[in-house]
Short mmCIF file of C-alpha atoms and ligand atoms in Angstrom, two decimals:
data_model
loop_
_atom_site.label_atom_id
_atom_site.label_comp_id
_atom_site.label_asym_id
_atom_site.label_seq_id
_atom_site.Cartn_x
_atom_site.Cartn_y
_atom_site.Cartn_z
CA MET A 1 138.84 73.47 -7.78
CA LEU A 2 137.45 69.69 -8.76
CA THR A 3 135.34 69.38 -11.82
CA LEU A 4 133.92 66.19 -11.99
CA LEU A 5 133.43 65.17 -15.85
CA ASN A 6 130.56 63.19 -17.08
CA PRO A 7 132.00 60.77 -19.91
CA ARG A 8 128.42 59.60 -21.24
CA HIS A 9 126.69 62.89 -21.47
CA ALA A 10 126.88 63.09 -25.16
CA GLU A 11 124.82 60.01 -25.15
CA HIS A 12 121.84 61.88 -24.61
CA ILE A 13 120.69 64.10 -27.09
CA GLY A 14 117.51 65.41 -28.06
CA ARG A 15 116.25 66.11 -31.34
CA HIS A 16 112.81 67.70 -30.31
CA GLU A 17 110.87 69.07 -27.77
CA MET A 18 107.34 70.31 -27.76
CA PHE A 19 106.74 74.22 -27.06
CA ARG A 20 103.92 76.27 -28.14
CA GLY A 21 101.96 73.54 -30.29
CA ARG A 22 105.24 73.02 -32.11
CA LEU A 23 108.22 70.24 -32.21
CA VAL A 24 111.60 72.86 -32.32
CA ASP A 25 115.28 71.81 -31.64
CA SER A 26 116.08 70.98 -27.92
CA HIS A 27 117.63 73.46 -26.31
CA GLU A 28 119.52 71.77 -24.13
CA SER A 29 122.31 70.13 -26.16
CA PRO A 30 126.16 68.72 -25.34
CA ALA A 31 127.83 71.48 -26.84
CA ARG A 32 126.97 73.36 -23.77
CA VAL A 33 129.33 71.38 -21.43
CA GLU A 34 132.02 71.00 -24.19
CA HIS A 35 131.74 74.96 -24.33
CA VAL A 36 132.67 75.22 -20.37
CA LEU A 37 134.61 72.35 -20.66
CA ALA A 38 136.68 74.00 -23.07
CA GLU A 39 136.69 77.13 -21.17
CA LEU A 40 138.00 75.72 -18.17
CA ARG A 41 140.50 74.45 -20.18
CA ARG A 42 141.89 78.10 -21.29
CA ARG A 43 140.95 78.97 -17.43
CA PRO A 44 142.16 76.16 -15.45
CA LEU A 45 140.55 76.29 -11.79
CA GLY A 46 142.04 73.07 -11.06
CA GLU A 47 141.74 69.78 -11.65
CA LEU A 48 139.50 67.50 -13.98
CA ARG A 49 138.63 63.69 -13.47
CA GLU A 50 135.69 61.48 -13.90
CA PRO A 51 134.15 60.06 -10.59
CA ALA A 52 135.39 56.79 -9.52
CA VAL A 53 131.63 55.45 -8.10
CA GLY A 54 130.37 51.86 -8.35
CA ASP A 55 126.80 50.92 -9.50
CA ASN A 56 125.70 50.11 -6.40
CA GLU A 57 126.15 53.11 -4.09
CA LEU A 58 125.23 54.82 -6.94
CA MET A 59 121.74 53.73 -7.24
CA SER A 60 121.46 53.66 -3.44
CA ALA A 61 122.51 57.80 -4.38
CA LEU A 62 119.60 57.62 -6.13
CA ARG A 63 116.72 55.91 -4.16
CA ALA A 64 117.67 57.90 -1.18
CA VAL A 65 116.11 60.63 -3.05
CA HIS A 66 113.93 59.22 -6.09
CA GLU A 67 111.46 56.79 -5.45
CA PRO A 68 111.50 52.88 -6.36
CA ARG A 69 109.17 52.89 -9.25
CA TYR A 70 109.90 56.20 -10.43
CA LEU A 71 113.87 54.53 -11.53
CA ASP A 72 112.70 51.45 -12.31
CA PHE A 73 110.47 53.76 -15.20
CA LEU A 74 113.41 55.49 -16.13
CA ALA A 75 115.73 52.62 -16.53
CA SER A 76 113.06 50.63 -18.92
CA ALA A 77 111.39 54.22 -20.92
CA TRP A 78 113.19 53.47 -23.85
CA ASP A 79 113.10 50.38 -24.11
CA ASP A 80 109.09 50.27 -23.59
CA TRP A 81 109.06 53.23 -25.72
CA VAL A 82 110.64 51.07 -28.83
CA ALA A 83 108.69 47.94 -27.94
CA LEU A 84 105.35 49.99 -28.52
CA ASP A 85 106.45 50.66 -32.56
CA PRO A 86 109.84 49.44 -33.66
CA ALA A 87 109.74 52.55 -35.56
CA ASN A 88 109.93 55.08 -32.16
CA ALA A 89 113.61 54.01 -32.46
CA GLY A 90 113.97 57.20 -34.68
CA ILE A 91 112.31 59.41 -32.40
CA ASP A 92 112.41 60.65 -28.93
CA ALA A 93 109.84 60.20 -26.34
CA LEU A 94 107.48 62.85 -25.16
CA PRO A 95 104.08 62.53 -23.33
CA SER A 96 101.11 63.69 -24.80
CA VAL A 97 98.62 62.46 -22.29
CA TRP A 98 98.19 62.95 -18.58
CA PRO A 99 96.38 61.98 -15.68
CA LEU A 100 95.71 65.67 -13.80
CA PRO A 101 94.30 65.14 -10.28
CA ASN A 102 90.86 66.13 -9.92
CA ARG A 103 88.21 64.63 -7.72
CA HIS A 104 86.11 62.25 -8.83
CA GLY A 105 88.42 62.84 -11.99
CA PHE A 106 91.45 60.68 -13.74
CA ARG A 107 92.75 57.84 -11.03
CA GLN A 108 96.30 58.61 -9.59
CA ASP A 109 96.14 54.65 -8.55
CA GLY A 110 95.92 53.01 -11.82
CA TRP A 111 98.91 51.84 -13.26
CA PRO A 112 98.73 51.65 -17.21
CA GLN A 113 101.14 48.98 -19.21
CA ASN A 114 101.42 51.94 -22.31
CA ILE A 115 104.53 53.15 -22.07
CA ALA A 116 102.68 56.19 -23.92
CA ALA A 117 100.36 56.63 -20.75
CA ARG A 118 103.57 55.80 -18.34
CA LEU A 119 105.28 58.90 -19.89
CA GLY A 120 102.36 61.15 -18.78
CA GLN A 121 102.37 59.70 -15.39
CA PHE A 122 106.17 60.65 -14.76
CA ALA A 123 106.98 63.69 -16.85
CA PHE A 124 105.47 66.80 -16.44
CA ASP A 125 106.24 68.57 -19.67
CA SER A 126 106.61 67.45 -23.46
CA GLY A 127 109.26 69.79 -23.06
CA THR A 128 111.86 66.54 -22.26
CA PRO A 129 112.98 64.14 -24.56
CA LEU A 130 113.61 60.75 -23.48
CA THR A 131 115.86 59.35 -25.72
CA ALA A 132 117.98 55.94 -26.17
CA GLY A 133 120.74 57.33 -24.13
CA SER A 134 118.93 59.55 -21.69
CA TRP A 135 119.11 56.71 -18.60
CA VAL A 136 122.71 56.12 -18.83
CA ALA A 137 124.26 59.90 -19.24
CA ALA A 138 122.05 61.02 -17.03
CA ARG A 139 123.16 58.21 -14.17
CA ALA A 140 126.82 58.95 -15.44
CA GLY A 141 125.73 62.67 -14.61
CA ALA A 142 124.74 61.78 -10.63
CA ALA A 143 128.11 59.86 -10.13
CA CYS A 144 129.51 63.15 -11.13
CA ALA A 145 127.61 65.07 -7.98
CA LEU A 146 127.87 62.21 -5.80
CA GLY A 147 131.90 62.39 -6.50
CA ALA A 148 131.72 66.02 -5.89
CA ALA A 149 130.03 65.48 -2.74
CA ARG A 150 132.50 63.22 -1.38
CA ALA A 151 135.31 65.30 -2.70
CA VAL A 152 134.34 68.21 -0.67
CA LEU A 153 133.64 65.67 2.47
CA GLY A 154 137.31 64.17 1.95
CA GLY A 155 138.41 68.41 2.49
CA GLU A 156 138.07 69.62 -0.93
CA ARG A 157 136.82 73.87 -0.30
CA CYS A 158 134.64 72.95 -3.10
CA ALA A 159 133.69 70.78 -6.23
CA PHE A 160 132.00 71.45 -9.28
CA ALA A 161 129.77 68.21 -11.36
CA LEU A 162 130.42 69.56 -14.79
CA THR A 163 127.16 66.98 -16.16
CA ARG A 164 124.26 67.44 -18.32
CA PRO A 165 121.22 66.56 -18.58
CA PRO A 166 120.63 68.79 -15.32
CA GLY A 167 118.78 67.95 -12.47
CA HIS A 168 116.92 71.04 -10.97
CA HIS A 169 113.56 70.32 -12.14
CA ALA A 170 113.63 66.16 -11.28
CA GLY A 171 111.45 65.44 -8.37
CA PRO A 172 111.01 62.32 -6.04
CA GLY A 173 108.75 60.50 -8.65
CA PHE A 174 108.86 62.95 -12.06
CA TYR A 175 111.12 64.78 -14.66
CA GLY A 176 110.68 67.62 -16.67
CA GLY A 177 112.47 70.50 -17.90
CA TYR A 178 115.74 68.68 -19.26
CA CYS A 179 115.94 66.98 -16.00
CA PHE A 180 115.67 63.28 -15.47
CA LEU A 181 117.89 62.50 -11.77
CA ASN A 182 118.68 65.63 -9.74
CA ASN A 183 122.03 66.22 -9.07
CA ALA A 184 121.67 68.30 -6.86
CA ALA A 185 119.64 66.20 -4.43
CA ILE A 186 122.06 64.10 -4.68
CA ALA A 187 124.66 65.78 -3.64
CA ALA A 188 123.26 67.66 -0.63
CA GLN A 189 121.73 64.35 0.22
CA ALA A 190 124.99 62.91 0.02
CA LEU A 191 126.68 65.42 2.30
CA ARG A 192 124.26 64.76 4.73
CA ASP A 193 124.85 61.45 5.01
CA GLY A 194 128.68 62.03 5.34
CA GLY A 195 128.45 64.39 8.25
CA PRO A 196 127.61 68.11 7.80
CA ALA A 197 124.18 68.60 9.87
CA ARG A 198 122.23 70.96 7.60
CA VAL A 199 123.13 71.85 4.52
CA ALA A 200 121.76 74.58 2.62
CA MET A 201 120.60 74.63 -1.34
CA LEU A 202 121.16 78.03 -3.28
CA ASP A 203 119.40 77.70 -6.98
CA VAL A 204 120.59 80.59 -8.74
CA ASP A 205 119.09 79.31 -11.90
CA TYR A 206 116.72 81.76 -13.89
CA HIS A 207 113.55 78.78 -13.51
CA HIS A 208 112.42 77.16 -9.79
CA GLY A 209 114.15 74.37 -8.80
CA ASN A 210 111.19 72.59 -8.22
CA GLY A 211 112.71 69.25 -8.04
CA THR A 212 114.38 70.29 -5.10
CA GLN A 213 111.82 72.05 -3.04
CA THR A 214 109.71 69.22 -3.52
CA ILE A 215 112.40 66.61 -2.41
CA PHE A 216 112.97 68.31 0.60
CA TYR A 217 109.76 70.05 1.16
CA GLU A 218 109.12 68.90 4.80
CA ARG A 219 112.87 68.34 6.02
CA ALA A 220 114.49 70.71 8.17
CA ASP A 221 118.12 69.43 7.57
CA VAL A 222 118.63 71.00 4.10
CA LEU A 223 117.25 74.34 3.33
CA THR A 224 116.22 74.95 0.20
CA LEU A 225 116.26 78.35 -1.44
CA SER A 226 115.86 80.08 -5.16
CA LEU A 227 116.09 82.96 -6.88
CA HIS A 228 114.16 82.79 -9.92
CA GLY A 229 111.78 83.86 -12.65
CA ASP A 230 108.01 84.41 -11.62
CA PRO A 231 106.20 81.45 -11.86
CA ARG A 232 103.12 83.57 -12.63
CA THR A 233 104.57 84.32 -15.88
CA GLU A 234 107.47 81.84 -16.23
CA TYR A 235 108.58 77.92 -16.29
CA PRO A 236 107.50 75.31 -14.38
CA PHE A 237 104.05 77.71 -13.72
CA PHE A 238 103.44 75.55 -11.11
CA LEU A 239 105.66 76.24 -8.08
CA GLY A 240 108.15 78.71 -7.05
CA HIS A 241 105.87 81.10 -4.70
CA ALA A 242 107.03 83.20 -1.71
CA ASP A 243 104.36 81.82 0.07
CA GLU A 244 105.39 78.07 -0.48
CA ARG A 245 108.04 77.90 3.14
CA GLY A 246 108.40 74.21 3.94
CA ALA A 247 106.15 72.53 5.77
CA GLY A 248 105.99 69.71 8.63
CA ALA A 249 109.15 69.51 10.21
CA GLY A 250 110.54 71.58 6.97
CA GLU A 251 108.48 74.66 8.27
CA GLY A 252 110.44 77.56 7.49
CA PHE A 253 113.49 75.80 5.70
CA ASN A 254 111.47 76.60 2.45
CA ARG A 255 112.41 80.32 0.98
CA ASN A 256 111.53 81.56 -2.72
CA TRP A 257 112.67 85.04 -3.98
CA PRO A 258 109.91 85.10 -7.47
CA LEU A 259 111.63 88.36 -9.58
CA PRO A 260 110.26 89.82 -12.66
CA ARG A 261 110.93 88.82 -16.02
CA GLY A 262 113.57 91.30 -16.70
CA THR A 263 115.33 91.22 -13.40
CA ALA A 264 118.97 93.21 -13.69
CA LEU A 265 121.63 92.94 -11.53
CA ALA A 266 120.82 94.97 -8.53
CA PRO A 267 117.58 93.92 -7.76
CA TRP A 268 118.53 89.87 -8.29
CA ARG A 269 121.78 90.99 -6.26
CA SER A 270 119.45 92.03 -3.27
CA ALA A 271 117.07 88.75 -3.58
CA LEU A 272 120.87 86.91 -3.45
CA ASP A 273 122.05 88.61 -0.10
CA GLU A 274 118.35 87.87 1.70
CA ALA A 275 119.08 84.34 1.00
CA LEU A 276 122.97 84.36 1.96
CA GLN A 277 121.66 85.73 4.69
CA ALA A 278 119.07 83.01 5.43
CA VAL A 279 121.77 80.53 4.57
CA SER A 280 124.01 82.01 7.47
CA ASP A 281 121.35 82.07 10.33
CA VAL A 282 120.02 78.46 9.78
CA GLY A 283 123.62 77.91 10.48
CA ALA A 284 124.40 76.06 7.66
CA THR A 285 127.83 73.71 7.27
CA ALA A 286 128.03 72.76 3.59
CA LEU A 287 126.56 74.87 0.81
CA VAL A 288 125.23 73.31 -2.82
CA VAL A 289 124.38 75.10 -5.74
CA PRO A 290 122.52 73.95 -8.55
CA LEU A 291 124.56 76.46 -11.08
CA GLY A 292 122.25 77.94 -13.98
CA LEU A 293 123.53 80.39 -16.06
CA ASP A 294 120.05 80.83 -18.37
CA THR A 295 119.91 84.05 -15.96
CA PHE A 296 122.61 86.04 -18.86
CA GLU A 297 120.88 88.28 -20.72
CA GLY A 298 121.24 86.83 -24.29
CA ASP A 299 119.48 83.42 -22.90
CA PRO A 300 117.44 82.47 -25.89
CA ILE A 301 114.61 80.61 -24.00
CA SER A 302 114.67 83.31 -19.61
CA GLY A 303 114.01 86.85 -19.33
CA PHE A 304 117.04 87.84 -16.84
CA GLN A 305 119.38 91.11 -17.74
CA LEU A 306 122.42 89.83 -15.83
CA ARG A 307 125.66 90.11 -18.03
CA SER A 308 128.52 88.11 -18.32
CA ALA A 309 130.70 90.23 -16.03
CA ASP A 310 128.61 90.10 -13.14
CA TYR A 311 128.91 86.21 -12.47
CA ALA A 312 132.52 86.98 -11.06
CA GLY A 313 130.64 88.99 -8.22
CA ILE A 314 127.94 86.77 -7.50
CA GLY A 315 130.92 83.86 -7.18
CA ALA A 316 132.79 86.01 -4.89
CA ALA A 317 129.54 86.50 -2.62
CA LEU A 318 128.88 82.71 -2.44
CA ALA A 319 132.55 82.41 -1.35
CA SER A 320 131.77 84.89 1.50
CA LEU A 321 129.91 82.16 2.98
CA LYS A 322 132.72 80.23 3.57
CA LEU A 323 131.68 76.85 3.58
CA PRO A 324 131.87 73.23 1.68
CA THR A 325 130.45 73.99 -1.52
CA VAL A 326 129.01 71.71 -4.65
CA PHE A 327 128.23 73.18 -7.75
CA THR A 328 125.92 70.80 -9.88
CA PHE A 329 125.69 72.54 -13.66
CA GLU A 330 121.86 73.31 -14.83
CA GLY A 331 120.72 75.48 -16.95
CA GLY A 332 122.02 77.80 -19.66
CA TYR A 333 121.37 78.06 -23.36
CA ALA A 334 123.41 80.79 -24.44
CA VAL A 335 125.70 78.11 -25.83
CA ALA A 336 128.51 80.35 -27.18
CA GLU A 337 128.58 82.26 -23.60
CA VAL A 338 127.59 79.64 -21.80
CA GLY A 339 131.34 78.75 -20.96
CA THR A 340 132.54 82.14 -20.67
CA ASN A 341 129.67 82.81 -17.90
CA ALA A 342 130.14 79.80 -15.63
CA VAL A 343 134.04 79.52 -15.46
CA ASN A 344 133.49 83.53 -14.62
CA LEU A 345 131.29 82.45 -11.44
CA LEU A 346 133.71 79.85 -10.46
CA GLU A 347 136.58 81.59 -10.69
CA GLY A 348 135.32 84.86 -9.01
CA PHE A 349 134.33 81.80 -6.06
CA GLU A 350 137.78 80.41 -6.30
CA ARG A 351 139.76 83.99 -5.50
CA ALA A 352 137.18 85.10 -2.96
CA ALA A 353 137.69 81.53 -1.24
ZN1 ZN B 401 116.66 77.12 -16.07
#
């Protein structure tokens, strides 16, 4: 298994996030990737290298899944934040006002110039700190996803984009949930562009992959599947129900398995088996797995009960599809265990592949 590393991930360090009325330390930290990398060095699965992706090809891959105005916003947001007040250079950019869509309410077609308003136009939460290094780190991470997809197109059985910030909450024109660029979607689109007629995306993060679902919701060529905490009680709350089945040409090509807080391995694996069957049923020829490890029982912000030893079997189950596979690193906030859990799953995949 080839692992693509993001040499610039640590340039994105969120200091704070807003959580229920308080600014708290950000859960999404560089140490998450460092722990996975340390475990991959201890239990090697294959080559570790940085992607070789040119700037023009990267930007065209970003534009294939994200809106130009959103990418322009990300590129200038930090400079605009500091221009608003030089003292902002020492503070993470977080939105505090949003244009809620209500009939005869706030206009959605207005384009305020104040960065404080523009943050609220593009962010769906105040838990995703945008920092001086966010854009560069996110772009270098997207290059990992693109590099992983290309490696698989080139004949690798499997490639892992080990990067942060994560991506699966980022949509065509919005960010949130610690995510700016949707790495898994970028990989899926690159796979489509490179040959496979139908790509399946099986998101195993604790949280619903709302960004990914939104990007592909009206498409039949990328099947999007997600197992996650029930949005009635779990973040991101406003998407991820079982009745969201896709629309238009994509009708039937989105499936969600919302599971109650406290779910342990057996019912989680039952949902996984249904998702694996759905991948087989559509005849997918490549697989992308947004790999979140926040299903772990010790995760500080999640609520499932999976144990470290469970992840090897999950990896083996994913390998049973016998598809070229890209993994993208997503959530997992039990920092001390995230490396063990990630490598347990990837090793289980490798042994069964
Ligand atoms: Zn998550």
